[in-house]
Amino acid sequence: MKLLRFGPAGNEKPGLELGGKFYDASALVRDYDEAFFAEDGLVRLRNHINSIPQQLENLLPRIPEGARLGAPVARPSKIVCIGLNYEDHARETGAAIPTEPVIFLKASTALVGPNDDIEIPRGSTKTDWEVELAVVIGRRARYVTEANAMQYVAGYCLHNDVSERAFQLERGGTWDKGKGCDTFAPMGPYLVTPDEIDDVNNLRLWLTVNGQTRQDGNTRTLIFGIPHLIAYVSQFMTLLPGDIISTGTPPGVGLGMNPPTYLQPGDVVELGIDGLGRARQTVRAFTEED
């Protein structure tokens, strides 16, 4: 299945993409949130849809064309990100190749829809882009083994791990303050369940800025694969249903260019991953009214 959420920011409704058509699923589920995943919502929703295939048009309204899409998961308790998880990206930033996953957290208030604007924060000079594969956790995970880690996966999403490099690298302390600014986690358009993906370890991911290709990678070159990441993170924190692990970005970020190049107001970022859809974000400057 492909799950989506649509409507005004803060008032999104759950939806479904089935056979290229978009349906309002709010008659079936309240939202795609922690409770939904914890209560086997995916299984129940799939069973319900399979029981009424010929009645969808009558039972589920179509989503209006052009409706805004929100993040496909309602505010997760945490967005866990993995840094430097592609060797060539680590090299382009001048960092050492990690021997264990590098973990940082992104604020849940950074989460926005796939086509919402990216806001350059007040005082920012180095706002950057990072296309990533995000993994959505389907049930409570604590001290998970790598052998059974994939049993905890609800699905996958496209994620732009927007980063302010001066805040991240030049202001001391941890990376988090350069990663969690408002609008710095555009997610979606869909949560795609694992059965829809032939091989999550061989997905092309790409990103352009103003039509120019900046990133073009593949998940087969991840240093630490998805089972390892889930198992590893769960040793340090409990992952709750609906939580997100973003698996890292391939090379081609602005920080790694010569000279480094960063986002400016009016820039347009487009990105996608095989099977997970594509997104488009326009960059805008911070204003005091925001």
mmCIF file of C-alpha atoms in Angstrom:
data_model
loop_
_atom_site.group_PDB
_atom_site.id
_atom_site.type_symbol
_atom_site.label_atom_id
_atom_site.label_comp_id
_atom_site.label_asym_id
_atom_site.label_seq_id
_atom_site.Cartn_x
_atom_site.Cartn_y
_atom_site.Cartn_z
ATOM 1 C CA MET A 1 0.000 0.000 0.000
ATOM 2 C CA LYS A 2 0.915 3.636 -0.387
ATOM 3 C CA LEU A 3 -0.300 5.775 2.497
ATOM 4 C CA LEU A 4 -0.505 9.544 2.320
ATOM 5 C CA ARG A 5 -1.942 12.438 4.279
ATOM 6 C CA PHE A 6 -3.605 15.431 2.693
ATOM 7 C CA GLY A 7 -5.152 18.764 3.584
ATOM 8 C CA PRO A 8 -4.115 21.978 5.337
ATOM 9 C CA ALA A 9 -1.041 21.880 7.557
ATOM 10 C CA GLY A 10 -2.037 20.697 11.017
ATOM 11 C CA ASN A 11 -5.382 19.328 9.799
ATOM 12 C CA GLU A 12 -4.337 16.537 7.470
ATOM 13 C CA LYS A 13 -6.534 13.520 6.782
ATOM 14 C CA PRO A 14 -5.332 9.997 5.977
ATOM 15 C CA GLY A 15 -5.428 8.884 2.369
ATOM 16 C CA LEU A 16 -4.465 6.001 0.084
ATOM 17 C CA GLU A 17 -2.995 5.663 -3.374
ATOM 18 C CA LEU A 18 -4.462 2.611 -5.109
ATOM 19 C CA GLY A 19 -4.027 1.882 -8.791
ATOM 20 C CA GLY A 20 -2.943 5.437 -9.475
ATOM 21 C CA LYS A 21 -6.044 6.889 -7.808
ATOM 22 C CA PHE A 22 -6.056 8.846 -4.558
ATOM 23 C CA TYR A 23 -8.693 8.135 -1.918
ATOM 24 C CA ASP A 24 -9.712 9.782 1.342
ATOM 25 C CA ALA A 25 -9.345 7.009 3.952
ATOM 26 C CA SER A 26 -10.620 8.994 6.936
ATOM 27 C CA ALA A 27 -13.733 6.811 7.093
ATOM 28 C CA LEU A 28 -11.471 3.836 7.829
ATOM 29 C CA VAL A 29 -8.712 5.264 10.058
ATOM 30 C CA ARG A 30 -8.286 8.341 12.244
ATOM 31 C CA ASP A 31 -4.702 9.076 11.235
ATOM 32 C CA TYR A 32 -1.387 7.425 10.472
ATOM 33 C CA ASP A 33 0.066 8.010 13.917
ATOM 34 C CA GLU A 34 1.645 6.036 16.755
ATOM 35 C CA ALA A 35 -1.666 4.473 17.770
ATOM 36 C CA PHE A 36 -2.420 3.378 14.194
ATOM 37 C CA PHE A 37 0.846 1.472 13.839
ATOM 38 C CA ALA A 38 0.817 0.126 17.408
ATOM 39 C CA GLU A 39 -2.672 -1.355 16.948
ATOM 40 C CA ASP A 40 -1.825 -3.266 13.754
ATOM 41 C CA GLY A 41 -3.459 -0.569 11.692
ATOM 42 C CA LEU A 42 -1.606 -1.553 8.529
ATOM 43 C CA VAL A 43 -2.901 -5.122 8.671
ATOM 44 C CA ARG A 44 -6.446 -4.051 9.462
ATOM 45 C CA LEU A 45 -6.436 -1.414 6.732
ATOM 46 C CA ARG A 46 -5.102 -3.849 4.146
ATOM 47 C CA ASN A 47 -7.705 -6.446 5.091
ATOM 48 C CA HIS A 48 -10.465 -3.867 4.853
ATOM 49 C CA ILE A 49 -9.331 -2.664 1.432
ATOM 50 C CA ASN A 50 -8.999 -6.224 0.137
ATOM 51 C CA SER A 51 -12.551 -6.998 1.271
ATOM 52 C CA ILE A 52 -14.123 -4.183 -0.749
ATOM 53 C CA PRO A 53 -12.082 -3.848 -3.978
ATOM 54 C CA GLN A 54 -15.156 -3.297 -6.145
ATOM 55 C CA GLN A 55 -16.710 -0.770 -3.774
ATOM 56 C CA LEU A 56 -13.847 1.672 -3.267
ATOM 57 C CA GLU A 57 -15.317 4.310 -5.547
ATOM 58 C CA ASN A 58 -18.568 4.292 -3.571
ATOM 59 C CA LEU A 59 -17.157 3.999 -0.058
ATOM 60 C CA LEU A 60 -14.073 6.208 -0.218
ATOM 61 C CA PRO A 61 -14.202 9.752 -1.650
ATOM 62 C CA ARG A 62 -11.535 10.731 -4.137
ATOM 63 C CA ILE A 63 -8.999 13.289 -2.941
ATOM 64 C CA PRO A 64 -9.439 16.586 -4.813
ATOM 65 C CA GLU A 65 -6.857 17.143 -7.513
ATOM 66 C CA GLY A 66 -4.137 19.524 -6.371
ATOM 67 C CA ALA A 67 -4.761 18.943 -2.668
ATOM 68 C CA ARG A 68 -1.769 19.677 -0.460
ATOM 69 C CA LEU A 69 0.071 16.593 0.764
ATOM 70 C CA GLY A 70 1.383 16.454 4.317
ATOM 71 C CA ALA A 71 4.058 14.177 5.722
ATOM 72 C CA PRO A 72 2.718 10.608 5.425
ATOM 73 C CA VAL A 73 3.209 9.941 9.156
ATOM 74 C CA ALA A 74 1.595 12.151 11.800
ATOM 75 C CA ARG A 75 4.158 13.725 14.102
ATOM 76 C CA PRO A 76 6.485 10.901 15.207
ATOM 77 C CA SER A 77 7.982 10.874 18.682
ATOM 78 C CA LYS A 78 11.414 11.175 17.079
ATOM 79 C CA ILE A 79 13.220 11.362 13.774
ATOM 80 C CA VAL A 80 16.523 9.540 14.127
ATOM 81 C CA CYS A 81 19.074 10.340 11.429
ATOM 82 C CA ILE A 82 22.238 8.541 10.435
ATOM 83 C CA GLY A 83 25.205 10.642 9.379
ATOM 84 C CA LEU A 84 27.979 9.796 6.934
ATOM 85 C CA ASN A 85 26.406 6.478 5.911
ATOM 86 C CA TYR A 86 27.703 6.574 2.334
ATOM 87 C CA GLU A 87 31.478 6.352 2.103
ATOM 88 C CA ASP A 88 31.783 8.775 -0.814
ATOM 89 C CA HIS A 89 29.639 11.336 1.043
ATOM 90 C CA ALA A 90 31.875 11.075 4.099
ATOM 91 C CA ARG A 91 34.914 11.671 1.900
ATOM 92 C CA GLU A 92 33.404 14.717 0.174
ATOM 93 C CA THR A 93 32.793 16.367 3.551
ATOM 94 C CA GLY A 94 36.296 15.598 4.780
ATOM 95 C CA ALA A 95 35.033 13.293 7.540
ATOM 96 C CA ALA A 96 36.463 9.953 8.594
ATOM 97 C CA ILE A 97 34.592 6.818 7.510
ATOM 98 C CA PRO A 98 32.537 5.842 10.581
ATOM 99 C CA THR A 99 33.165 2.524 12.293
ATOM 100 C CA GLU A 100 29.736 2.689 13.957
ATOM 101 C CA PRO A 101 26.587 4.526 12.823
ATOM 102 C CA VAL A 102 26.614 8.249 13.563
ATOM 103 C CA ILE A 103 23.305 9.140 15.244
ATOM 104 C CA PHE A 104 21.653 12.527 15.582
ATOM 105 C CA LEU A 105 18.049 13.598 16.096
ATOM 106 C CA LYS A 106 15.827 15.879 14.067
ATOM 107 C CA ALA A 107 13.044 17.766 15.828
ATOM 108 C CA SER A 108 9.530 16.541 15.059
ATOM 109 C CA THR A 109 8.607 20.210 14.480
ATOM 110 C CA ALA A 110 10.871 20.117 11.399
ATOM 111 C CA LEU A 111 8.458 17.717 9.692
ATOM 112 C CA VAL A 112 6.545 19.117 6.707
ATOM 113 C CA GLY A 113 4.917 17.847 3.544
ATOM 114 C CA PRO A 114 6.842 16.744 0.459
ATOM 115 C CA ASN A 115 6.044 19.852 -1.549
ATOM 116 C CA ASP A 116 6.041 22.444 1.233
ATOM 117 C CA ASP A 117 8.530 25.312 1.179
ATOM 118 C CA ILE A 118 11.953 25.045 2.780
ATOM 119 C CA GLU A 119 12.495 28.070 5.018
ATOM 120 C CA ILE A 120 16.045 29.350 5.369
ATOM 121 C CA PRO A 121 16.386 29.955 9.138
ATOM 122 C CA ARG A 122 17.099 33.351 10.612
ATOM 123 C CA GLY A 123 20.860 33.923 10.500
ATOM 124 C CA SER A 124 21.507 31.029 8.125
ATOM 125 C CA THR A 125 24.252 31.260 5.526
ATOM 126 C CA LYS A 126 24.733 27.586 4.636
ATOM 127 C CA THR A 127 21.419 25.763 4.180
ATOM 128 C CA ASP A 128 22.062 22.489 2.335
ATOM 129 C CA TRP A 129 20.164 19.552 0.839
ATOM 130 C CA GLU A 130 20.344 15.767 1.437
ATOM 131 C CA VAL A 131 18.111 13.188 -0.260
ATOM 132 C CA GLU A 132 17.594 10.146 1.981
ATOM 133 C CA LEU A 133 15.665 6.909 2.341
ATOM 134 C CA ALA A 134 13.624 7.011 5.561
ATOM 135 C CA VAL A 135 12.394 3.902 7.388
ATOM 136 C CA VAL A 136 9.152 4.051 9.393
ATOM 137 C CA ILE A 137 9.006 1.817 12.466
ATOM 138 C CA GLY A 138 5.836 -0.263 12.786
ATOM 139 C CA ARG A 139 6.009 -1.477 16.382
ATOM 140 C CA ARG A 140 7.845 -0.826 19.627
ATOM 141 C CA ALA A 141 11.491 -1.766 19.194
ATOM 142 C CA ARG A 142 13.931 -2.173 22.092
ATOM 143 C CA TYR A 143 17.143 -4.225 21.966
ATOM 144 C CA VAL A 144 16.221 -5.609 18.561
ATOM 145 C CA THR A 145 18.523 -8.135 16.899
ATOM 146 C CA GLU A 146 19.719 -7.597 13.364
ATOM 147 C CA ALA A 147 18.226 -10.964 12.375
ATOM 148 C CA ASN A 148 14.657 -9.864 13.136
ATOM 149 C CA ALA A 149 14.998 -6.108 12.596
ATOM 150 C CA MET A 150 13.006 -6.026 9.350
ATOM 151 C CA GLN A 151 9.939 -7.290 11.225
ATOM 152 C CA TYR A 152 9.738 -3.809 12.765
ATOM 153 C CA VAL A 153 9.492 -1.940 9.448
ATOM 154 C CA ALA A 154 6.124 -0.418 8.552
ATOM 155 C CA GLY A 155 7.367 1.157 5.347
ATOM 156 C CA TYR A 156 9.641 3.610 3.596
ATOM 157 C CA CYS A 157 9.537 7.314 2.706
ATOM 158 C CA LEU A 158 11.427 9.879 0.686
ATOM 159 C CA HIS A 159 13.124 12.447 2.957
ATOM 160 C CA ASN A 160 15.119 15.626 2.381
ATOM 161 C CA ASP A 161 17.403 15.954 5.413
ATOM 162 C CA VAL A 162 17.814 19.721 5.066
ATOM 163 C CA SER A 163 20.867 20.927 7.008
ATOM 164 C CA GLU A 164 22.319 24.274 8.063
ATOM 165 C CA ARG A 165 26.070 23.622 7.911
ATOM 166 C CA ALA A 166 27.211 26.655 9.905
ATOM 167 C CA PHE A 167 24.820 25.770 12.732
ATOM 168 C CA GLN A 168 25.801 22.093 12.445
ATOM 169 C CA LEU A 169 29.573 22.316 12.185
ATOM 170 C CA GLU A 170 30.735 25.779 13.258
ATOM 171 C CA ARG A 171 28.736 26.529 16.393
ATOM 172 C CA GLY A 172 30.077 23.839 18.739
ATOM 173 C CA GLY A 173 28.228 20.988 20.396
ATOM 174 C CA THR A 174 26.229 18.383 18.498
ATOM 175 C CA TRP A 175 24.867 18.406 14.956
ATOM 176 C CA ASP A 176 21.249 18.655 16.095
ATOM 177 C CA LYS A 177 20.889 22.426 15.973
ATOM 178 C CA GLY A 178 21.814 22.434 12.292
ATOM 179 C CA LYS A 179 19.323 19.688 11.524
ATOM 180 C CA GLY A 180 16.112 20.416 13.411
ATOM 181 C CA CYS A 181 15.064 23.839 12.138
ATOM 182 C CA ASP A 182 11.466 24.356 11.035
ATOM 183 C CA THR A 183 10.764 22.847 7.567
ATOM 184 C CA PHE A 184 14.035 20.851 7.644
ATOM 185 C CA ALA A 185 12.327 17.456 7.247
ATOM 186 C CA PRO A 186 10.158 17.412 4.109
ATOM 187 C CA MET A 187 8.785 13.858 3.997
ATOM 188 C CA GLY A 188 6.792 11.901 1.449
ATOM 189 C CA PRO A 189 4.679 11.893 -0.694
ATOM 190 C CA TYR A 190 3.980 8.360 0.529
ATOM 191 C CA LEU A 191 4.680 5.775 3.155
ATOM 192 C CA VAL A 192 5.212 2.729 0.949
ATOM 193 C CA THR A 193 4.805 -0.661 2.615
ATOM 194 C CA PRO A 194 7.654 -3.185 2.176
ATOM 195 C CA ASP A 195 5.637 -5.486 -0.099
ATOM 196 C CA GLU A 196 5.626 -2.714 -2.726
ATOM 197 C CA ILE A 197 9.451 -2.563 -2.896
ATOM 198 C CA ASP A 198 11.327 -5.294 -4.791
ATOM 199 C CA ASP A 199 14.730 -4.611 -3.223
ATOM 200 C CA VAL A 200 15.185 -1.820 -0.701
ATOM 201 C CA ASN A 201 18.947 -2.417 -0.962
ATOM 202 C CA ASN A 202 18.982 -1.364 -4.615
ATOM 203 C CA LEU A 203 17.024 1.870 -4.916
ATOM 204 C CA ARG A 204 18.189 4.859 -6.921
ATOM 205 C CA LEU A 205 17.881 8.181 -5.096
ATOM 206 C CA TRP A 206 18.441 11.535 -6.746
ATOM 207 C CA LEU A 207 18.154 15.277 -6.159
ATOM 208 C CA THR A 208 18.308 18.357 -8.380
ATOM 209 C CA VAL A 209 18.576 22.068 -7.594
ATOM 210 C CA ASN A 210 17.077 24.385 -10.215
ATOM 211 C CA GLY A 211 17.065 21.485 -12.667
ATOM 212 C CA GLN A 212 20.751 20.618 -12.201
ATOM 213 C CA THR A 213 21.569 17.163 -10.869
ATOM 214 C CA ARG A 214 23.357 17.329 -7.530
ATOM 215 C CA GLN A 215 22.882 13.836 -6.109
ATOM 216 C CA ASP A 216 22.478 10.504 -7.907
ATOM 217 C CA GLY A 217 23.134 7.481 -5.686
ATOM 218 C CA ASN A 218 21.890 4.040 -4.774
ATOM 219 C CA THR A 219 21.054 2.406 -1.459
ATOM 220 C CA ARG A 220 23.302 -0.546 -2.345
ATOM 221 C CA THR A 221 26.280 1.627 -1.302
ATOM 222 C CA LEU A 222 25.057 2.232 2.270
ATOM 223 C CA ILE A 223 27.821 1.540 4.792
ATOM 224 C CA PHE A 224 25.349 0.284 7.399
ATOM 225 C CA GLY A 225 22.234 -1.420 6.040
ATOM 226 C CA ILE A 226 18.708 -1.062 7.353
ATOM 227 C CA PRO A 227 18.670 -4.143 9.645
ATOM 228 C CA HIS A 228 21.913 -3.026 11.264
ATOM 229 C CA LEU A 229 20.616 0.520 11.764
ATOM 230 C CA ILE A 230 17.368 -0.586 13.413
ATOM 231 C CA ALA A 231 19.187 -3.003 15.698
ATOM 232 C CA TYR A 232 21.895 -0.475 16.530
ATOM 233 C CA VAL A 233 19.598 2.456 17.303
ATOM 234 C CA SER A 234 17.341 0.250 19.432
ATOM 235 C CA GLN A 235 20.256 -0.468 21.772
ATOM 236 C CA PHE A 236 20.307 3.195 22.807
ATOM 237 C CA MET A 237 16.652 4.252 22.698
ATOM 238 C CA THR A 238 13.227 2.677 22.400
ATOM 239 C CA LEU A 239 11.769 3.178 18.957
ATOM 240 C CA LEU A 240 8.018 3.739 19.053
ATOM 241 C CA PRO A 241 5.510 2.945 16.316
ATOM 242 C CA GLY A 242 5.633 5.707 13.709
ATOM 243 C CA ASP A 243 9.185 6.740 14.578
ATOM 244 C CA ILE A 244 11.489 7.378 11.633
ATOM 245 C CA ILE A 245 15.087 6.395 10.923
ATOM 246 C CA SER A 246 16.610 8.338 8.027
ATOM 247 C CA THR A 247 19.450 6.290 6.610
ATOM 248 C CA GLY A 248 21.913 8.874 5.295
ATOM 249 C CA THR A 249 22.657 10.674 2.061
ATOM 250 C CA PRO A 250 24.832 9.886 -0.987
ATOM 251 C CA PRO A 251 27.447 12.356 -2.287
ATOM 252 C CA GLY A 252 26.571 15.607 -4.016
ATOM 253 C CA VAL A 253 25.607 17.923 -1.153
ATOM 254 C CA GLY A 254 26.384 21.625 -1.302
ATOM 255 C CA LEU A 255 29.022 21.317 1.413
ATOM 256 C CA GLY A 256 31.047 18.996 -0.818
ATOM 257 C CA MET A 257 31.068 21.233 -3.896
ATOM 258 C CA ASN A 258 34.086 23.317 -4.914
ATOM 259 C CA PRO A 259 33.409 25.986 -3.879
ATOM 260 C CA PRO A 260 30.639 24.980 -1.421
ATOM 261 C CA THR A 261 27.225 26.048 -2.700
ATOM 262 C CA TYR A 262 24.115 26.520 -0.597
ATOM 263 C CA LEU A 263 20.413 27.130 -1.081
ATOM 264 C CA GLN A 264 19.115 30.621 -1.793
ATOM 265 C CA PRO A 265 15.562 32.036 -1.752
ATOM 266 C CA GLY A 266 13.752 31.055 -4.928
ATOM 267 C CA ASP A 267 15.749 27.880 -5.524
ATOM 268 C CA VAL A 268 13.731 24.793 -6.399
ATOM 269 C CA VAL A 269 14.769 21.399 -5.044
ATOM 270 C CA GLU A 270 13.381 18.231 -6.609
ATOM 271 C CA LEU A 271 14.132 14.727 -5.379
ATOM 272 C CA GLY A 272 12.984 11.143 -5.643
ATOM 273 C CA ILE A 273 13.619 7.501 -4.856
ATOM 274 C CA ASP A 274 12.635 4.489 -6.947
ATOM 275 C CA GLY A 275 9.162 3.346 -5.913
ATOM 276 C CA LEU A 276 8.715 6.058 -3.273
ATOM 277 C CA GLY A 277 7.677 8.958 -5.487
ATOM 278 C CA ARG A 278 9.147 12.399 -5.886
ATOM 279 C CA ALA A 279 8.920 15.768 -4.144
ATOM 280 C CA ARG A 280 9.433 19.417 -5.008
ATOM 281 C CA GLN A 281 10.335 22.170 -2.561
ATOM 282 C CA THR A 282 10.791 25.892 -3.120
ATOM 283 C CA VAL A 283 13.244 27.711 -0.882
ATOM 284 C CA ARG A 284 12.158 30.919 0.844
ATOM 285 C CA ALA A 285 13.787 33.362 3.226
ATOM 286 C CA PHE A 286 12.856 33.612 6.880
ATOM 287 C CA THR A 287 10.606 36.566 7.706
ATOM 288 C CA GLU A 288 9.710 37.933 11.123
ATOM 289 C CA GLU A 289 6.078 36.955 10.497
ATOM 290 C CA ASP A 290 7.002 33.257 10.361
#
